XYZ file of C-alpha atoms in Angstrom:
735
model
C 145.472 75.192 184.490
C 145.038 71.441 184.577
C 144.477 69.046 181.730
C 140.892 69.769 180.827
C 138.415 66.942 180.444
C 134.740 66.701 179.671
C 134.136 63.709 181.959
C 132.173 64.044 185.181
C 134.279 65.686 187.850
C 133.018 63.444 190.630
C 132.117 60.006 189.219
C 130.891 57.258 191.493
C 133.630 54.890 192.665
C 133.224 51.565 190.758
C 131.704 48.913 193.006
C 133.836 46.032 191.729
C 136.964 45.158 189.780
C 134.906 44.369 186.678
C 133.179 47.741 186.965
C 136.613 49.388 186.667
C 136.823 47.991 183.129
C 133.451 49.386 182.077
C 133.699 51.992 179.324
C 137.186 51.053 178.135
C 137.669 50.370 174.436
C 139.160 46.997 173.394
C 142.764 48.215 173.332
C 142.459 50.085 176.645
C 140.931 46.940 178.171
C 143.953 44.964 176.929
C 146.202 47.397 178.786
C 144.081 47.221 181.947
C 144.067 43.444 182.103
C 147.722 42.820 181.106
C 148.993 42.698 184.695
C 151.831 40.195 184.340
C 155.218 40.512 182.666
C 156.561 43.534 180.761
C 153.968 45.651 178.941
C 154.627 48.425 176.405
C 151.774 50.777 175.531
C 152.301 52.888 172.400
C 149.703 55.615 172.851
C 149.007 58.366 170.342
C 147.888 61.844 171.376
C 144.349 61.920 172.768
C 143.962 58.135 172.883
C 143.299 57.892 176.620
C 146.668 56.601 177.848
C 146.260 58.004 181.370
C 142.804 56.451 181.520
C 144.205 53.090 180.399
C 147.077 52.919 182.889
C 145.118 54.245 185.879
C 142.361 51.707 185.185
C 145.084 49.056 184.864
C 146.425 49.874 188.325
C 142.914 50.192 189.798
C 141.775 46.899 188.254
C 144.830 45.109 189.645
C 144.242 46.581 193.099
C 140.485 45.966 193.150
C 140.945 42.385 191.873
C 143.463 41.675 194.639
C 146.305 41.030 192.197
C 148.300 44.142 193.163
C 148.871 45.494 196.651
C 148.455 49.316 196.570
C 151.602 49.956 198.608
C 153.659 47.767 196.248
C 152.888 49.845 193.130
C 155.061 52.805 192.089
C 153.798 54.876 189.164
C 156.243 57.517 187.929
C 155.842 60.377 185.515
C 157.571 63.673 184.759
C 155.572 66.538 186.262
C 153.897 67.156 189.598
C 150.713 68.022 187.705
C 150.669 64.670 185.895
C 151.433 62.792 189.115
C 148.682 64.712 190.911
C 146.185 63.947 188.160
C 147.111 60.254 188.331
C 146.608 60.181 192.114
C 143.246 61.906 191.721
C 142.049 59.396 189.132
C 143.207 56.430 191.211
C 141.356 57.812 194.219
C 138.157 58.087 192.165
C 138.618 54.466 191.067
C 138.966 53.244 194.635
C 142.720 52.568 194.450
C 144.040 54.722 197.289
C 147.491 53.986 198.643
C 149.264 53.700 195.287
C 152.399 55.831 195.041
C 152.195 58.137 191.982
C 155.223 60.435 191.880
C 157.741 62.095 189.624
C 161.131 60.407 189.250
C 162.691 63.124 191.385
C 160.034 62.994 194.085
C 160.295 59.209 194.424
C 164.107 59.354 194.471
C 164.204 62.193 197.016
C 161.875 60.287 199.342
C 164.125 57.225 199.218
C 167.305 59.277 199.568
C 166.024 61.092 202.664
C 165.055 57.791 204.265
C 168.240 55.869 203.516
C 170.852 58.654 203.766
C 171.528 58.232 207.526
C 172.030 54.484 207.003
C 174.049 54.727 203.781
C 176.128 57.854 204.393
C 175.450 59.069 207.914
C 174.116 62.378 209.157
C 171.359 64.299 207.421
C 170.886 64.806 203.696
C 172.588 67.986 202.387
C 170.345 70.932 201.656
C 168.647 70.854 198.258
C 169.010 74.122 196.314
C 165.793 75.221 194.610
C 167.503 77.158 191.814
C 171.013 76.541 190.595
C 171.361 79.770 188.565
C 173.122 81.687 191.366
C 175.540 78.819 191.915
C 176.335 78.757 188.199
C 176.883 82.526 188.278
C 179.298 82.113 191.195
C 181.088 79.314 189.342
C 181.470 81.513 186.268
C 182.858 84.342 188.423
C 185.350 81.918 189.994
C 186.518 81.074 186.462
C 186.721 84.802 185.576
C 184.071 84.335 182.888
C 181.396 87.010 182.408
C 177.959 85.677 181.408
C 174.978 87.753 180.364
C 171.506 86.666 181.455
C 170.900 84.490 178.394
C 174.303 82.805 178.626
C 173.755 82.147 182.326
C 170.434 80.441 181.645
C 171.867 78.384 178.780
C 174.979 77.390 180.725
C 172.734 76.185 183.550
C 170.804 74.089 181.021
C 174.091 72.625 179.718
C 175.103 71.555 183.212
C 171.689 69.928 183.698
C 172.108 68.065 180.397
C 175.541 66.843 181.492
C 174.176 65.430 184.705
C 171.145 63.617 183.278
C 173.349 62.089 180.561
C 175.961 61.213 183.222
C 178.654 63.297 181.523
C 181.490 64.482 183.803
C 183.329 67.802 183.214
C 186.368 66.097 181.707
C 184.210 64.422 179.047
C 181.956 67.374 178.220
C 183.740 68.673 175.115
C 183.784 65.285 173.411
C 180.189 64.468 174.430
C 178.846 67.825 173.192
C 180.661 67.454 169.865
C 179.383 63.903 169.403
C 175.718 64.902 169.584
C 176.176 68.300 167.885
C 175.046 70.491 170.796
C 174.942 74.248 170.278
C 176.923 75.498 173.279
C 176.350 78.988 174.742
C 180.106 79.483 175.249
C 183.209 77.629 174.064
C 182.983 73.979 175.176
C 186.212 74.337 177.152
C 184.691 77.216 179.125
C 181.503 75.243 179.801
C 183.577 72.324 181.101
C 185.574 74.701 183.310
C 182.424 76.286 184.781
C 180.828 72.862 185.253
C 183.832 71.658 187.272
C 183.810 74.872 189.345
C 180.071 74.459 189.931
C 180.575 70.959 191.345
C 183.425 72.224 193.563
C 181.229 75.041 194.923
C 178.448 72.623 195.798
C 180.829 70.463 197.781
C 182.268 73.492 199.587
C 178.801 74.752 200.541
C 177.393 71.349 201.418
C 174.443 71.481 199.022
C 173.013 69.291 196.277
C 170.920 70.152 193.221
C 167.903 68.591 191.560
C 169.920 66.229 189.347
C 172.068 65.126 192.303
C 168.943 63.592 193.828
C 168.848 61.036 190.998
C 172.628 60.588 190.852
C 172.944 60.001 194.593
C 169.991 57.615 194.676
C 171.560 55.625 191.840
C 174.892 55.588 193.700
C 173.293 54.371 196.941
C 171.331 51.603 195.211
C 174.419 50.504 193.240
C 176.761 50.469 196.227
C 174.441 49.114 198.912
C 172.836 45.841 197.901
C 170.959 45.673 201.224
C 169.265 49.011 200.567
C 168.469 48.063 196.975
C 166.814 44.860 198.203
C 164.796 46.827 200.757
C 163.472 49.142 198.014
C 162.662 46.187 195.761
C 160.824 44.475 198.596
C 158.684 47.596 198.978
C 157.868 48.077 195.287
C 156.878 45.037 193.236
C 155.193 46.670 190.253
C 156.219 49.730 188.207
C 154.357 51.938 185.740
C 156.209 54.648 183.786
C 154.232 57.313 181.928
C 155.714 59.446 179.094
C 158.459 56.851 178.653
C 159.697 58.564 175.493
C 161.041 61.351 177.742
C 163.227 59.150 179.961
C 166.870 60.248 180.253
C 169.770 57.775 180.585
C 170.007 58.618 184.291
C 166.302 57.992 184.894
C 166.508 54.729 182.957
C 169.404 53.624 185.153
C 167.401 54.413 188.294
C 164.431 52.457 186.931
C 166.660 49.440 186.255
C 167.962 49.550 189.839
C 164.409 49.704 191.189
C 163.458 46.689 189.076
C 166.457 44.474 189.712
C 166.049 41.205 187.808
C 162.246 41.447 187.654
C 160.112 42.368 184.639
C 156.975 43.673 186.376
C 157.045 46.858 184.344
C 154.509 48.741 182.233
C 155.716 51.671 180.124
C 153.585 54.123 178.170
C 154.752 56.555 175.519
C 154.681 57.952 172.009
C 157.924 58.480 170.100
C 156.161 61.137 168.013
C 155.855 63.293 171.127
C 159.561 63.309 172.011
C 160.204 67.047 172.398
C 162.664 67.290 175.296
C 165.895 65.903 173.821
C 167.662 69.119 174.885
C 167.209 67.911 178.489
C 168.666 64.479 177.725
C 165.366 62.723 176.963
C 165.500 60.018 174.297
C 162.841 57.741 172.770
C 165.409 54.960 172.349
C 164.363 53.259 175.588
C 160.758 53.126 174.344
C 161.694 51.999 170.841
C 164.114 49.366 172.155
C 161.706 47.992 174.775
C 160.762 44.927 172.711
C 164.453 44.183 172.129
C 165.250 44.335 175.851
C 162.067 42.432 176.735
C 161.366 39.959 173.869
C 158.294 38.566 175.613
C 156.682 41.951 176.196
C 153.017 42.609 175.487
C 152.767 45.598 173.123
C 149.450 47.463 172.834
C 148.869 50.317 170.396
C 146.273 52.968 171.230
C 145.223 54.855 168.083
C 141.579 55.787 168.738
C 141.697 59.553 169.264
C 138.915 60.715 171.591
C 140.193 64.263 171.898
C 140.207 65.847 168.465
C 137.869 66.108 165.490
C 138.689 64.251 162.256
C 139.831 67.551 160.732
C 142.415 68.174 163.458
C 143.529 64.526 163.419
C 143.939 64.663 159.622
C 146.365 67.575 159.952
C 148.256 65.816 162.769
C 148.609 62.646 160.712
C 149.694 64.726 157.727
C 152.487 66.344 159.729
C 153.882 62.970 160.752
C 153.505 61.490 157.261
C 156.331 63.801 156.141
C 158.579 62.948 159.101
C 161.876 61.119 158.818
C 164.065 59.182 161.223
C 163.658 56.383 163.720
C 160.781 57.926 165.680
C 158.907 58.499 162.414
C 159.274 54.819 161.536
C 157.195 54.023 164.629
C 154.549 56.720 164.205
C 150.937 55.933 165.019
C 148.142 56.749 162.555
C 145.402 58.277 164.690
C 141.711 57.565 164.039
C 139.333 60.228 165.353
C 136.329 58.989 167.319
C 134.591 62.371 167.291
C 132.005 63.876 164.988
C 133.347 66.163 162.242
C 134.158 69.764 163.035
C 135.474 72.820 161.207
C 138.611 72.632 159.093
C 141.784 74.206 160.542
C 142.014 77.877 159.588
C 145.255 79.310 158.195
C 145.829 83.087 158.380
C 148.687 85.221 157.083
C 149.371 88.662 158.591
C 151.627 91.516 157.613
C 153.463 91.702 160.954
C 153.501 90.224 164.455
C 151.421 92.951 166.168
C 148.766 92.452 163.477
C 148.866 88.696 164.122
C 148.347 89.232 167.864
C 145.523 91.695 167.268
C 143.899 89.244 164.846
C 144.071 86.408 167.381
C 142.650 88.627 170.129
C 139.832 89.776 167.829
C 138.908 86.187 166.967
C 139.077 85.153 170.649
C 136.763 88.024 171.556
C 134.277 86.745 168.954
C 134.474 83.219 170.371
C 134.009 84.382 173.968
C 131.078 86.585 172.970
C 129.581 83.537 171.224
C 129.721 81.553 174.474
C 133.103 79.764 174.399
C 134.633 79.758 177.882
C 138.022 81.552 178.003
C 139.498 78.549 179.856
C 138.776 76.433 176.753
C 141.004 78.616 174.554
C 144.798 78.591 174.291
C 147.401 80.592 172.376
C 150.526 78.488 171.831
C 153.891 79.794 170.627
C 157.410 78.451 170.116
C 159.282 80.671 172.599
C 158.260 82.411 175.814
C 159.506 85.717 174.405
C 156.503 85.750 172.053
C 153.976 85.962 174.900
C 154.261 89.692 175.620
C 152.645 90.741 172.336
C 149.682 88.456 172.998
C 149.383 89.522 176.635
C 149.062 93.127 175.464
C 146.598 92.270 172.673
C 144.352 90.272 175.024
C 144.514 92.981 177.684
C 143.563 95.594 175.085
C 140.586 93.443 174.111
C 139.522 93.030 177.750
C 140.052 89.243 177.684
C 141.280 87.525 180.888
C 144.330 85.317 180.414
C 146.738 83.204 182.420
C 150.353 82.364 181.708
C 151.158 78.667 181.811
C 153.784 77.950 184.468
C 152.493 80.516 186.959
C 151.911 79.718 190.644
C 150.048 76.465 191.311
C 146.347 76.853 192.103
C 146.360 75.567 195.687
C 149.498 77.606 196.487
C 147.827 80.912 195.646
C 147.332 83.096 198.747
C 143.679 83.824 197.969
C 142.921 80.113 197.536
C 144.625 79.144 200.801
C 142.781 81.911 202.625
C 139.432 80.945 201.061
C 139.825 77.266 202.002
C 140.657 78.273 205.584
C 137.495 80.392 205.650
C 135.436 77.477 204.322
C 136.987 75.186 206.933
C 136.101 77.611 209.726
C 132.546 77.923 208.403
C 132.213 74.129 208.286
C 133.157 73.949 211.967
C 131.311 76.946 213.330
C 128.858 77.799 210.545
C 125.842 77.523 212.808
C 126.810 80.826 214.388
C 127.744 82.579 211.137
C 125.261 85.233 210.031
C 126.604 84.958 206.472
C 125.118 81.469 206.170
C 121.625 82.237 207.471
C 120.048 82.571 204.009
C 122.224 79.970 202.260
C 119.943 77.093 201.249
C 122.452 74.749 199.599
C 126.196 74.077 199.399
C 126.988 76.387 196.435
C 125.158 79.293 198.083
C 127.027 78.580 201.337
C 130.328 78.750 199.462
C 129.310 82.000 197.766
C 128.307 83.421 201.141
C 131.622 82.482 202.779
C 133.621 83.880 199.853
C 131.646 87.112 200.002
C 133.401 87.580 203.334
C 136.627 87.486 201.305
C 135.264 90.350 199.152
C 134.274 88.028 196.314
C 131.230 89.005 194.250
C 129.274 87.039 191.666
C 130.111 89.629 189.011
C 133.699 89.665 187.715
C 135.748 92.864 187.818
C 136.413 94.620 184.547
C 139.564 93.844 182.589
C 142.362 91.473 183.525
C 145.367 91.522 185.806
C 145.858 90.550 189.455
C 142.366 91.542 190.606
C 140.712 89.522 187.854
C 143.030 86.539 188.503
C 142.046 86.574 192.202
C 138.373 86.658 191.255
C 138.824 83.762 188.818
C 140.563 81.661 191.487
C 137.659 82.053 193.906
C 135.116 81.563 191.103
C 136.763 78.207 190.393
C 135.948 77.150 193.974
C 132.303 78.141 193.458
C 132.086 76.117 190.219
C 133.724 73.168 191.990
C 131.082 73.345 194.734
C 128.328 73.257 192.098
C 129.825 70.167 190.421
C 130.368 68.512 193.798
C 126.733 69.064 194.783
C 125.473 67.695 191.457
C 127.527 64.532 191.978
C 126.800 64.098 195.697
C 123.315 65.144 196.736
C 123.229 66.306 200.331
C 126.959 67.052 200.499
C 127.903 69.414 203.313
C 130.455 72.185 203.616
C 132.648 69.797 205.628
C 132.476 67.264 202.756
C 133.614 69.931 200.308
C 136.508 70.988 202.552
C 137.623 67.344 202.765
C 137.445 67.119 198.969
C 139.508 70.311 198.604
C 142.120 68.955 201.000
C 142.323 65.757 198.920
C 142.666 67.716 195.702
C 145.282 70.035 197.211
C 147.337 67.012 198.252
C 147.090 65.663 194.710
C 147.521 69.139 193.112
C 144.294 68.364 191.219
C 143.161 71.920 190.647
C 139.823 73.088 189.288
C 139.862 74.950 185.989
C 140.464 78.701 186.238
C 138.697 80.900 183.699
C 141.069 82.719 181.390
C 142.696 82.187 177.997
C 145.911 80.187 178.405
C 149.139 81.574 176.965
C 151.799 78.876 176.782
C 154.872 77.723 174.947
C 154.486 74.529 172.942
C 156.773 72.705 175.356
C 154.724 73.673 178.417
C 151.437 72.779 176.657
C 152.358 69.085 176.567
C 149.699 67.026 178.349
C 147.015 69.724 178.141
C 144.070 70.240 175.793
C 141.543 72.931 174.869
C 138.458 73.285 172.667
C 140.149 76.033 170.637
C 143.881 76.376 169.966
C 145.669 79.240 168.226
C 149.085 78.156 166.919
C 150.860 81.451 166.270
C 154.182 82.439 164.721
C 154.346 79.325 162.529
C 157.087 80.652 160.240
C 160.465 79.480 159.026
C 163.014 80.488 161.667
C 160.513 79.985 164.451
C 159.057 76.602 163.479
C 161.533 75.063 162.959
C 163.524 77.384 165.205
C 166.502 78.989 163.479
C 169.124 77.102 165.485
C 167.680 73.676 164.580
C 170.129 72.586 161.880
C 170.634 68.825 161.987
C 168.056 66.383 160.644
C 167.359 65.200 164.198
C 166.770 68.753 165.410
C 164.463 69.549 162.497
C 162.428 66.410 163.159
C 162.041 67.324 166.816
C 160.666 70.703 165.751
C 158.139 68.878 163.563
C 157.122 66.754 166.552
C 156.741 69.919 168.613
C 154.274 71.314 166.075
C 152.477 67.950 166.110
C 152.097 68.260 169.884
C 150.634 71.740 169.392
C 148.137 70.580 166.781
C 146.965 67.669 168.930
C 146.143 69.969 171.852
C 143.004 71.139 169.974
C 139.696 69.376 170.459
C 137.463 71.242 167.999
C 138.956 74.359 166.435
C 142.485 75.027 165.288
C 143.770 78.383 164.048
C 147.257 78.465 162.494
C 148.859 81.819 161.713
C 152.105 83.497 160.742
C 153.382 87.004 160.002
C 155.406 88.126 156.991
C 157.656 90.351 159.113
C 158.374 91.101 162.759
C 157.510 94.791 162.985
C 155.150 97.143 161.130
C 156.838 98.503 158.038
C 159.482 95.767 157.960
C 160.444 93.748 154.893
C 157.896 90.957 154.291
C 160.550 88.276 153.805
C 159.185 85.504 156.012
C 157.291 82.474 154.795
C 155.097 79.875 156.477
C 156.790 76.894 158.080
C 157.952 74.167 155.721
C 156.012 71.740 157.926
C 152.772 73.140 156.453
C 153.820 72.504 152.855
C 151.370 70.158 151.211
C 148.976 70.457 154.156
C 147.601 73.989 154.102
C 145.367 74.931 151.159
C 147.245 76.408 148.222
C 150.623 74.940 149.162
C 152.514 72.220 147.344
C 154.628 69.445 148.800
C 158.121 70.827 148.212
C 159.840 72.673 151.023
C 161.519 75.176 148.691
C 158.251 76.715 147.529
C 156.567 79.639 149.176
C 155.993 82.201 146.477
C 152.336 81.231 146.350
C 151.629 82.811 149.724
C 148.979 85.497 149.583
C 149.088 89.059 150.807
C 148.777 90.145 154.415
C 145.546 89.467 156.249
C 144.287 86.774 153.842
C 142.498 83.836 155.503
C 144.150 80.629 154.254
C 141.120 78.372 154.519
C 139.452 75.979 152.129
C 137.429 77.732 149.416
C 134.057 76.111 149.977
C 131.617 77.302 152.620
C 131.125 73.683 153.648
C 134.720 73.532 154.811
C 133.796 75.615 157.848
C 136.339 78.387 157.270
C 135.623 81.836 158.639
C 135.631 84.903 156.428
C 138.939 86.445 155.441
C 140.495 89.025 157.706
C 140.509 92.440 155.996
C 143.792 93.328 154.349
C 145.802 95.787 156.423
C 147.178 98.851 154.702
C 150.964 98.516 154.273
C 152.832 100.821 156.616
C 155.988 102.766 155.885
C 159.116 101.856 157.826
C 159.272 103.578 161.222
C 162.192 106.008 161.504
C 163.776 107.791 164.466
C 162.508 111.373 164.559
C 165.913 112.504 165.904
C 168.559 110.703 163.802
C 166.424 109.185 161.012
C 167.540 105.558 161.571
C 165.009 102.815 160.683
C 163.475 101.440 163.877
C 162.790 97.731 164.415
C 162.541 97.442 168.222
C 158.924 97.649 169.416
C 159.800 99.947 172.329
C 161.754 102.344 170.113
C 158.915 102.361 167.585
C 156.526 103.526 170.286
C 158.883 106.379 171.171
C 159.580 107.056 167.478
C 163.240 107.469 168.388
C 166.276 105.396 169.295
C 166.676 104.602 172.986
C 169.985 106.476 173.130
C 168.819 109.534 171.161
C 168.083 112.588 173.338
C 164.560 112.923 174.729
C 162.570 116.155 174.873
C 160.012 114.724 177.275
C 158.048 116.994 179.595
C 158.857 115.330 182.959
C 155.942 117.005 184.722
C 153.491 115.845 182.057
C 154.870 112.321 182.284
C 154.322 112.211 186.072
C 150.771 113.544 185.708
C 150.045 110.858 183.116
C 151.457 108.186 185.442
C 149.257 109.349 188.319
C 146.184 109.357 186.078
C 147.068 105.871 184.758
C 147.308 104.487 188.303
C 143.751 105.680 189.020
C 142.411 104.144 185.804
C 144.162 100.827 186.513
C 142.698 100.656 190.031
C 139.221 101.361 188.722
C 139.456 98.654 186.058
C 141.181 96.120 188.320
C 144.011 95.848 185.780
C 147.788 96.174 185.834
C 148.885 99.682 184.882
C 150.395 98.563 181.571
C 146.924 97.497 180.369
C 145.941 101.187 180.320
C 149.126 102.409 178.624
C 152.656 101.022 178.799
C 155.492 103.175 180.154
C 156.872 103.582 176.626
C 153.527 104.869 175.351
C 153.294 107.366 178.237
C 156.825 108.586 177.441
C 155.860 108.969 173.776
C 152.757 110.970 174.760
C 154.784 113.152 177.136
C 157.323 113.810 174.383
C 154.734 114.606 171.704
C 152.304 116.519 173.975
C 149.453 116.076 171.455
C 146.825 118.804 171.237
C 144.133 117.034 169.194
C 142.802 113.475 168.759
C 144.543 112.925 165.416
C 147.965 113.662 166.924
C 147.277 111.334 169.857
C 146.028 108.548 167.564
C 149.298 108.596 165.596
C 151.293 107.622 168.706
C 152.021 103.856 168.624
C 150.284 102.067 171.469
C 147.192 104.268 171.488
C 144.920 102.870 168.800
C 141.228 103.506 168.154
C 139.909 101.662 171.218
C 142.130 103.479 173.696
C 141.648 106.769 171.913
C 137.887 106.446 172.386
C 138.233 105.365 176.012
C 141.044 107.579 177.281
C 141.574 110.233 174.618
C 139.579 113.020 176.323
C 141.450 112.559 179.610
C 144.890 112.347 178.012
C 144.388 115.444 175.863
C 143.079 117.315 178.896
C 146.171 116.359 180.925
C 148.411 117.411 178.032
C 146.589 120.743 178.061
C 147.497 121.239 181.726
C 144.384 119.978 183.496
C 144.872 117.717 186.541
C 142.465 115.002 185.422
C 144.005 112.393 187.772
C 143.107 114.416 190.874
C 139.525 114.889 189.624
C 139.180 111.115 189.208
C 140.408 110.494 192.745
C 137.719 112.860 194.060
C 135.083 111.089 191.960
């Protein structure tokens, strides 16, 4: 998934420097033409900051003011750097270096290491988790999986804030960090981790920055060589700069001020990694003569979405809030945000999936829909609900598009066809470029009709379909384009990691959604304890949670659905309440954080009362369910897996092993037919529950959690037949 945009995919390269400025609003034009001295761009969400800074670089290059090879643009993700390179290429500004901080530093370190240190650069470890585990073992400390992950994050924080093991306890106490183990133990493991790296001759991701800083500080000749190469710097997402990255930037600059920074303090959401907006907020103090441009025209979201975003920030406190930007939507009005309360989390997921199905059936592309949540652990419920509804989805953070095996293989096939297509029978009836691409991909077993369901088969189909759609857009932009032209374009995009959009609803955490946008956004689980998260206790932590919700809201272009559940599991106590951040903003709520008794019953749509407000009809109230109890010991069940089994995990099972294996074999056949993962038919826990209950009639089967009306109608006859002793799986194989 890349940051979606409604602009033409293949615009014509501007024919002059002045043409680069065409279409920019007055503030963006100010950014583009401010090429001398320090420049600070305060850019609100959706205000076109990437457009402004890429046009700034392109205008400088095309006007002959900037040499492409002398410009270094840095940002924080490979995706953002790839998008920047792609935009610069389309503006005729090839040759500009657009990289992440780490990528730029690693390139310099590899080049200068033999001269500065001697020999070759130590091996870079991709993942430090195993090293941290070994360090913990050396300290005789046992860490579970969660503690191992959190300890790794603590070590990363130490390094980007330039905190050594001896200073960790004091530094953690000073900023009020919640440590996964006793601070003394963290410091001990951190020291052991550094010792292990030295013993094994390896470096980690953060060492790349630390070592580059050390080389530039200690070797003036090398620092001067770098500064001679790069004369002009642009830093995107400047509110996320860590102290270590700021130090590296200062060493790159030297005593010059040819720097342009872009950021928004209201989108500072990575302080746990060491990021701080102080460098952005203090920019004018450090550079008194700086040009400061504020971008507040929001081109992304409707006035209704922008109104909610502004409302969230109007209640904020602290230094970042003092510098908030009041966005002004440039779009035509749309529907009001919809607020929905559910009885429990499974009901919330089912409600979101039901509404998404309605939107897709009405013509909304799945790729233009996202479900955003606070923690990754929340995704499983929505994966299951979307799979049950037959809606394709993709998890944000999965394998990059051009790294997918099917994409690499397809591009190789297209390249071969471009070279030798005259002798390829597949291309005989292909009259234009899109039909040629479809013909070549048919040799990779791609068809124009998608497979049923979701899962790996559907994901493969969607990847290849994205190449077909790209070919159609390419042809529309460049009449007469050949297969060889398309392959060259794909190679360019692969180098820039500028991927086409893949069809499928996006499931993502709020943190990983930063920088992306969709027509429709579902913000789910917006309750106290989740938003703000339960471990956010200080004022600073609470305000960062508010900013995180603000980022989520501003991902939506047209429609925004906000929901919460009164309890975690069916039958649980309905003791949750909507997030305090919605107080005074959602209909029916006041402005005091302590209130919440006014919340309605489960399944009530919290929209505006008038039809003109654009709120959909209320979701039917769900019938309250009794608490689930273990059928063996009688204990109340809260775990979703135990509730499916209707017993505690450690209570004895009376499962028919033979029946369970027959059900598994039948499920494998059904999954292959539908092109879905096996769990989309029934999860393992549901199969165990069926094998334990051995239902004899539809009513008994329907009462098993995980079956439901839809699956009962689709699979009930087969399952009951298998429970009765028939080998339905073998019959299906013969069919």
